[in-house]
mmCIF file of C-alpha atoms in Angstrom:
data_model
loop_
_atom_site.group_PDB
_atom_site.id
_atom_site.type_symbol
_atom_site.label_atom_id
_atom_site.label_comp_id
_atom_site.label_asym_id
_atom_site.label_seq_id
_atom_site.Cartn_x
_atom_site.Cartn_y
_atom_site.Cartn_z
ATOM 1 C CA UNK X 1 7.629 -4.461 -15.752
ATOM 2 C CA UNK X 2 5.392 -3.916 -12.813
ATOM 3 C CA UNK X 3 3.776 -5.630 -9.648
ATOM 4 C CA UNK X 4 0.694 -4.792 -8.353
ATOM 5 C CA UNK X 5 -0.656 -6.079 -4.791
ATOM 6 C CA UNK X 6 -3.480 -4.726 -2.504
ATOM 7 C CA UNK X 7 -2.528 -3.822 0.935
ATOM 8 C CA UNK X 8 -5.475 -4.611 4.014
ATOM 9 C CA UNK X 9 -5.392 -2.071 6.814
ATOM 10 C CA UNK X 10 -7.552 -2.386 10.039
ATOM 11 C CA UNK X 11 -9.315 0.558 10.607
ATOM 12 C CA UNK X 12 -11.388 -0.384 13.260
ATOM 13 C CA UNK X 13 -9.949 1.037 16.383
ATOM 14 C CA UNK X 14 -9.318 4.059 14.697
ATOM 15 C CA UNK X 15 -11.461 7.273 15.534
ATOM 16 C CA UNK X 16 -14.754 8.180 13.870
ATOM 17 C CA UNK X 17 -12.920 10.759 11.996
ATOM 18 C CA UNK X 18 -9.590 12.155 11.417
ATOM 19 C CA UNK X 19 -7.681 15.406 10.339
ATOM 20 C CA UNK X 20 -4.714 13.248 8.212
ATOM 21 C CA UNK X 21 -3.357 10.030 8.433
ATOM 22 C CA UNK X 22 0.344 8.539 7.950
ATOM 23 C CA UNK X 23 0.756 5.154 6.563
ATOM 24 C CA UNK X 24 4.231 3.742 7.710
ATOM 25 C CA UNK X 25 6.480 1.340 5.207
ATOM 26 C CA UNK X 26 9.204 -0.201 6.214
ATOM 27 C CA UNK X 27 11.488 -1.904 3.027
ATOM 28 C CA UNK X 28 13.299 -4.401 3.988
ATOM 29 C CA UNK X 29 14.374 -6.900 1.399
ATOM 30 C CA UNK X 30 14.094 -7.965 -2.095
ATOM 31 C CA UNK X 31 12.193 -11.102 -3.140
ATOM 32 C CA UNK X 32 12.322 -13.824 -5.490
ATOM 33 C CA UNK X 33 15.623 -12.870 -6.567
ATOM 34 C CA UNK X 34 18.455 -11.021 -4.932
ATOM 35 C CA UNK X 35 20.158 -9.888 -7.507
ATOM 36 C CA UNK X 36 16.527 -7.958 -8.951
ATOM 37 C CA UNK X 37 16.923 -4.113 -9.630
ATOM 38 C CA UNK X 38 15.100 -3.258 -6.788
ATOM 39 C CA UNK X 39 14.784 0.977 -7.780
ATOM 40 C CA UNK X 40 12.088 2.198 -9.059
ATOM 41 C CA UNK X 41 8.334 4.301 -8.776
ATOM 42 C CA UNK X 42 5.776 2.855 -6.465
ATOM 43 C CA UNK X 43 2.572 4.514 -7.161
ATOM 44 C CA UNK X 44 -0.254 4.145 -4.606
ATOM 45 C CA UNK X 45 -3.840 4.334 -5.119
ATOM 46 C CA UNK X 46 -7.034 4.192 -3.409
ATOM 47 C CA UNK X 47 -9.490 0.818 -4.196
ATOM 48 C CA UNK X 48 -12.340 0.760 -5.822
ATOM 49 C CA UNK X 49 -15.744 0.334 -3.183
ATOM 50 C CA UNK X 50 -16.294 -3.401 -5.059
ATOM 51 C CA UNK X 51 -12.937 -4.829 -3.139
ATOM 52 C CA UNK X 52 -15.574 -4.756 0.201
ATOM 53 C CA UNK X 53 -17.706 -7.923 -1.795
ATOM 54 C CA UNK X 54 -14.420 -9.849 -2.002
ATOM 55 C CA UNK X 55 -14.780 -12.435 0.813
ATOM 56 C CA UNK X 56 -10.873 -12.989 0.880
ATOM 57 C CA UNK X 57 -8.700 -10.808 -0.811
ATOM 58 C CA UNK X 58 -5.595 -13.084 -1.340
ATOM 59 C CA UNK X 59 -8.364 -15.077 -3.964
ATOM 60 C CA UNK X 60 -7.539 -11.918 -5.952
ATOM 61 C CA UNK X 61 -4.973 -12.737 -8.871
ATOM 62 C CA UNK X 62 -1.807 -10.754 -9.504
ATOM 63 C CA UNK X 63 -3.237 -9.762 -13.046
ATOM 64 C CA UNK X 64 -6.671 -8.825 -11.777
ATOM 65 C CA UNK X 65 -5.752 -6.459 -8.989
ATOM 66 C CA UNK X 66 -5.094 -3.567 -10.589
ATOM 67 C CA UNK X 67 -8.875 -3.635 -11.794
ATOM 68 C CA UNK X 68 -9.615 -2.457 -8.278
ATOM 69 C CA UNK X 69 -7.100 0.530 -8.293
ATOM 70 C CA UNK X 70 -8.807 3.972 -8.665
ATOM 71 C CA UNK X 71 -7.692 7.129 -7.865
ATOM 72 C CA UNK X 72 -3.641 7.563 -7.486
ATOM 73 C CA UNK X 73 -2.758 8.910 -4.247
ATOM 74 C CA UNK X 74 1.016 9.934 -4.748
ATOM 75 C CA UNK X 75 4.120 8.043 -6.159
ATOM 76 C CA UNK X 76 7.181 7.226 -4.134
ATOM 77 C CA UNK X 77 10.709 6.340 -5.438
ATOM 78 C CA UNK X 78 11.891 3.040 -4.452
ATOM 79 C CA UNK X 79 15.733 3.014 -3.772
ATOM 80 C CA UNK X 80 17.550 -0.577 -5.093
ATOM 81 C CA UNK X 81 18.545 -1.881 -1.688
ATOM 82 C CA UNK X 82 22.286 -2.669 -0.820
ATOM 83 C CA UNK X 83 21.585 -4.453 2.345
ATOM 84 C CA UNK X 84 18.923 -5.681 4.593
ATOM 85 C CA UNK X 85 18.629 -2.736 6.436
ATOM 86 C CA UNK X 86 14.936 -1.363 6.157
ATOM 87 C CA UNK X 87 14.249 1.952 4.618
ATOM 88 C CA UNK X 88 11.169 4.094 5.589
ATOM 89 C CA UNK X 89 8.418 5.437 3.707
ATOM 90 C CA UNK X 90 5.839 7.338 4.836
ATOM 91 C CA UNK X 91 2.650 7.888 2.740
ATOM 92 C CA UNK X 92 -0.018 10.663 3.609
ATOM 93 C CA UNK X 93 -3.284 9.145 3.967
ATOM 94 C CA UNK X 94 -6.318 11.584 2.866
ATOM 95 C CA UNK X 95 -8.415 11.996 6.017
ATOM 96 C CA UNK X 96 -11.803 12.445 3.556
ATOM 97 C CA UNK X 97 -10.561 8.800 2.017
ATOM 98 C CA UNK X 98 -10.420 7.631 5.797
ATOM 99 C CA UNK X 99 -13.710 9.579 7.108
ATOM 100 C CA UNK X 100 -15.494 8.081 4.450
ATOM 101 C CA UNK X 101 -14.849 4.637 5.313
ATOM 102 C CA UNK X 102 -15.147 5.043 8.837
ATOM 103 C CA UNK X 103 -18.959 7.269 8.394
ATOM 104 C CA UNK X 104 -19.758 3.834 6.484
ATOM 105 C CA UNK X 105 -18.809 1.298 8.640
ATOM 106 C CA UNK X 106 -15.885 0.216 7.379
ATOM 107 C CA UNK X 107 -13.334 -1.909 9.081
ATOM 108 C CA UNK X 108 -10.871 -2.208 6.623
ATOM 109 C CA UNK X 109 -8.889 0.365 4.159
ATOM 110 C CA UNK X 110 -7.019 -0.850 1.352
ATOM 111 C CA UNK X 111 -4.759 0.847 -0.755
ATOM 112 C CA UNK X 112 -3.118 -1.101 -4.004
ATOM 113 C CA UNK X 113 0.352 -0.957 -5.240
ATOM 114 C CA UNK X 114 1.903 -0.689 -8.334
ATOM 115 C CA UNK X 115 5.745 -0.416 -8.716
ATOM 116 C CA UNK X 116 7.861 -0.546 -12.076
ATOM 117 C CA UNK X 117 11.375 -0.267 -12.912
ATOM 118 C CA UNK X 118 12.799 0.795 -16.267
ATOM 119 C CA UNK X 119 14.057 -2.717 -16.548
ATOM 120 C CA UNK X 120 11.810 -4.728 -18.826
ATOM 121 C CA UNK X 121 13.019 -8.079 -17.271
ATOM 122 C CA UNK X 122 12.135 -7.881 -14.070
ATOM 123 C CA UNK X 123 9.401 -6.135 -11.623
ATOM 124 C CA UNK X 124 10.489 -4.238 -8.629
ATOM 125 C CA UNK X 125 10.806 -7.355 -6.800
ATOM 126 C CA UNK X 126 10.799 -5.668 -2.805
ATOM 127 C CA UNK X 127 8.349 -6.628 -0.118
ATOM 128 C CA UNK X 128 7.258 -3.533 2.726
ATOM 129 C CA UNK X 129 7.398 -4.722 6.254
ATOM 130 C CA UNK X 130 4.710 -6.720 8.037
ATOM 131 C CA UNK X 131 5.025 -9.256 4.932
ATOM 132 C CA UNK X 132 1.984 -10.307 2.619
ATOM 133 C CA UNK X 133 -1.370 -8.657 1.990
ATOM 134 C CA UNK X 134 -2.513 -8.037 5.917
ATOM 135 C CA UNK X 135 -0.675 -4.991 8.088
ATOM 136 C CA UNK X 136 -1.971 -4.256 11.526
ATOM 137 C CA UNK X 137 -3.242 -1.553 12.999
ATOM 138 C CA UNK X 138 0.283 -0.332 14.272
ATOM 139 C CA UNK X 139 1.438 0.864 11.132
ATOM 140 C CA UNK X 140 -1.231 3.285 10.359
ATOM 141 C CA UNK X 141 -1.187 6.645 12.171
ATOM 142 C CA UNK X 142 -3.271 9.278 12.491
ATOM 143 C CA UNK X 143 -4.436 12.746 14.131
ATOM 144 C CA UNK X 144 -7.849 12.833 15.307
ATOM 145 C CA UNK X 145 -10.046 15.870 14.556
#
Protein backbone atom coordinates (compact mmCIF):
# COMPACT_ATOMS: atom_id res chain seq x y z
CA UNK A 1 0.00 0.00 0.00
CA UNK A 2 1.45 3.34 -0.82
CA UNK A 3 1.07 7.23 -0.24
CA UNK A 4 1.94 9.62 -2.56
CA UNK A 5 2.16 13.55 -1.73
CA UNK A 6 3.95 16.44 -3.59
CA UNK A 7 6.40 18.40 -1.65
CA UNK A 8 6.62 22.63 -2.54
CA UNK A 9 10.11 24.03 -2.16
CA UNK A 10 10.93 27.83 -2.49
CA UNK A 11 13.53 28.31 -4.75
CA UNK A 12 13.56 31.79 -5.03
CA UNK A 13 16.39 33.08 -2.99
CA UNK A 14 18.43 30.49 -4.22
CA UNK A 15 21.34 31.30 -6.77
CA UNK A 16 20.94 31.44 -10.55
CA UNK A 17 22.68 28.20 -10.69
CA UNK A 18 24.14 25.56 -8.63
CA UNK A 19 26.83 22.71 -8.61
CA UNK A 20 24.42 20.11 -6.28
CA UNK A 21 21.85 20.56 -3.94
CA UNK A 22 20.85 18.68 -0.54
CA UNK A 23 17.30 18.39 0.39
CA UNK A 24 17.05 17.90 4.27
CA UNK A 25 14.15 15.46 5.92
CA UNK A 26 13.61 15.29 9.16
CA UNK A 27 11.04 12.08 10.31
CA UNK A 28 9.50 12.65 13.10
CA UNK A 29 6.30 10.79 13.76
CA UNK A 30 3.79 8.49 12.41
CA UNK A 31 0.28 9.62 11.46
CA UNK A 32 -3.15 8.52 11.51
CA UNK A 33 -2.30 5.64 13.49
CA UNK A 34 0.47 4.88 15.92
CA UNK A 35 0.59 1.59 15.86
CA UNK A 36 1.15 1.77 11.54
CA UNK A 37 4.33 -0.15 10.26
CA UNK A 38 6.06 2.81 9.64
CA UNK A 39 9.34 0.89 7.50
CA UNK A 40 9.48 0.93 4.28
CA UNK A 41 10.93 2.49 0.53
CA UNK A 42 10.29 6.11 -0.14
CA UNK A 43 10.99 6.74 -3.69
CA UNK A 44 11.38 10.37 -4.84
CA UNK A 45 10.80 11.80 -8.13
CA UNK A 46 10.96 14.88 -10.03
CA UNK A 47 7.27 16.58 -11.26
CA UNK A 48 6.10 16.81 -14.31
CA UNK A 49 6.38 20.83 -15.90
CA UNK A 50 2.16 20.77 -15.87
CA UNK A 51 2.22 20.96 -11.75
CA UNK A 52 3.36 24.97 -12.57
CA UNK A 53 -0.63 25.48 -14.11
CA UNK A 54 -1.95 24.17 -10.78
CA UNK A 55 -3.07 27.38 -8.99
CA UNK A 56 -2.97 25.55 -5.50
CA UNK A 57 -1.46 22.39 -5.15
CA UNK A 58 -3.26 21.03 -1.99
CA UNK A 59 -6.58 21.02 -4.74
CA UNK A 60 -4.52 18.04 -5.98
CA UNK A 61 -6.16 14.62 -4.78
CA UNK A 62 -4.22 11.85 -3.08
CA UNK A 63 -5.09 9.49 -6.12
CA UNK A 64 -4.20 12.02 -8.79
CA UNK A 65 -0.75 13.03 -7.65
CA UNK A 66 1.22 10.53 -8.77
CA UNK A 67 0.08 11.59 -12.43
CA UNK A 68 2.56 14.41 -11.96
CA UNK A 69 5.57 12.16 -10.89
CA UNK A 70 8.21 11.71 -13.67
CA UNK A 71 11.53 10.80 -13.48
CA UNK A 72 12.66 8.83 -10.08
CA UNK A 73 15.40 10.52 -8.43
CA UNK A 74 16.64 7.82 -5.84
CA UNK A 75 14.79 5.65 -3.18
CA UNK A 76 15.39 5.89 0.52
CA UNK A 77 14.54 3.26 3.23
CA UNK A 78 12.21 4.43 5.77
CA UNK A 79 13.04 2.95 9.29
CA UNK A 80 9.54 2.04 11.49
CA UNK A 81 10.01 4.62 14.22
CA UNK A 82 10.23 3.57 17.99
CA UNK A 83 9.93 7.00 19.36
CA UNK A 84 9.44 10.56 18.50
CA UNK A 85 12.82 11.28 18.02
CA UNK A 86 13.38 12.58 14.34
CA UNK A 87 15.55 10.71 11.97
CA UNK A 88 17.43 12.45 9.06
CA UNK A 89 17.41 12.00 5.50
CA UNK A 90 19.22 13.68 3.16
CA UNK A 91 18.33 13.53 -0.59
CA UNK A 92 20.79 14.78 -3.41
CA UNK A 93 19.12 17.24 -5.47
CA UNK A 94 20.37 17.23 -9.32
CA UNK A 95 21.81 20.71 -9.88
CA UNK A 96 20.64 20.40 -13.92
CA UNK A 97 16.92 19.64 -12.27
CA UNK A 98 17.55 22.92 -10.15
CA UNK A 99 19.38 25.10 -13.02
CA UNK A 100 16.63 24.39 -15.12
CA UNK A 101 14.04 25.78 -13.03
CA UNK A 102 15.90 28.61 -11.93
CA UNK A 103 17.13 29.59 -16.07
CA UNK A 104 13.13 29.54 -16.37
CA UNK A 105 11.96 31.53 -13.79
CA UNK A 106 10.87 29.32 -11.50
CA UNK A 107 10.10 29.97 -7.91
CA UNK A 108 9.11 26.81 -6.78
CA UNK A 109 10.60 23.03 -7.06
CA UNK A 110 8.57 20.19 -6.26
CA UNK A 111 9.48 16.81 -5.85
CA UNK A 112 6.57 13.96 -5.18
CA UNK A 113 6.66 11.11 -2.85
CA UNK A 114 5.77 7.75 -2.95
CA UNK A 115 6.40 5.34 0.01
CA UNK A 116 5.12 1.60 0.40
CA UNK A 117 5.50 -1.00 2.90
CA UNK A 118 5.19 -4.74 2.30
CA UNK A 119 2.13 -4.55 4.45
CA UNK A 120 -0.98 -4.56 2.29
CA UNK A 121 -3.10 -2.94 5.12
CA UNK A 122 -1.65 0.00 5.67
CA UNK A 123 0.57 2.85 3.81
CA UNK A 124 3.72 4.07 5.34
CA UNK A 125 1.80 6.31 7.45
CA UNK A 126 5.04 8.97 8.56
CA UNK A 127 5.01 12.68 7.98
CA UNK A 128 8.85 14.57 7.20
CA UNK A 129 9.35 17.66 9.23
CA UNK A 130 7.97 21.10 8.42
CA UNK A 131 4.41 19.24 8.24
CA UNK A 132 2.03 19.33 5.08
CA UNK A 133 2.73 20.10 1.43
CA UNK A 134 4.83 23.62 1.93
CA UNK A 135 8.75 23.45 3.34
CA UNK A 136 10.72 26.64 3.45
CA UNK A 137 13.58 27.65 2.08
CA UNK A 138 15.73 26.43 5.15
CA UNK A 139 15.59 22.96 4.38
CA UNK A 140 17.01 23.02 0.98
CA UNK A 141 20.79 23.41 0.63
CA UNK A 142 22.97 23.96 -1.89
CA UNK A 143 26.60 24.82 -3.37
CA UNK A 144 26.70 27.52 -5.76
CA UNK A 145 28.75 27.16 -8.96
Amino acid sequence: KATRPIMEIDISAGPDSIEYGVLNLSLFKNIHDTTAPASGTMRIYKIDESIYDVGDISTIGQNDTSSYFADEMCAVEIRKKVANNGDMYYIYIDADYYNSLKASGRTKMYLGFAGETHDATKALGVVFGGGGTAYNNSRFHCIAE
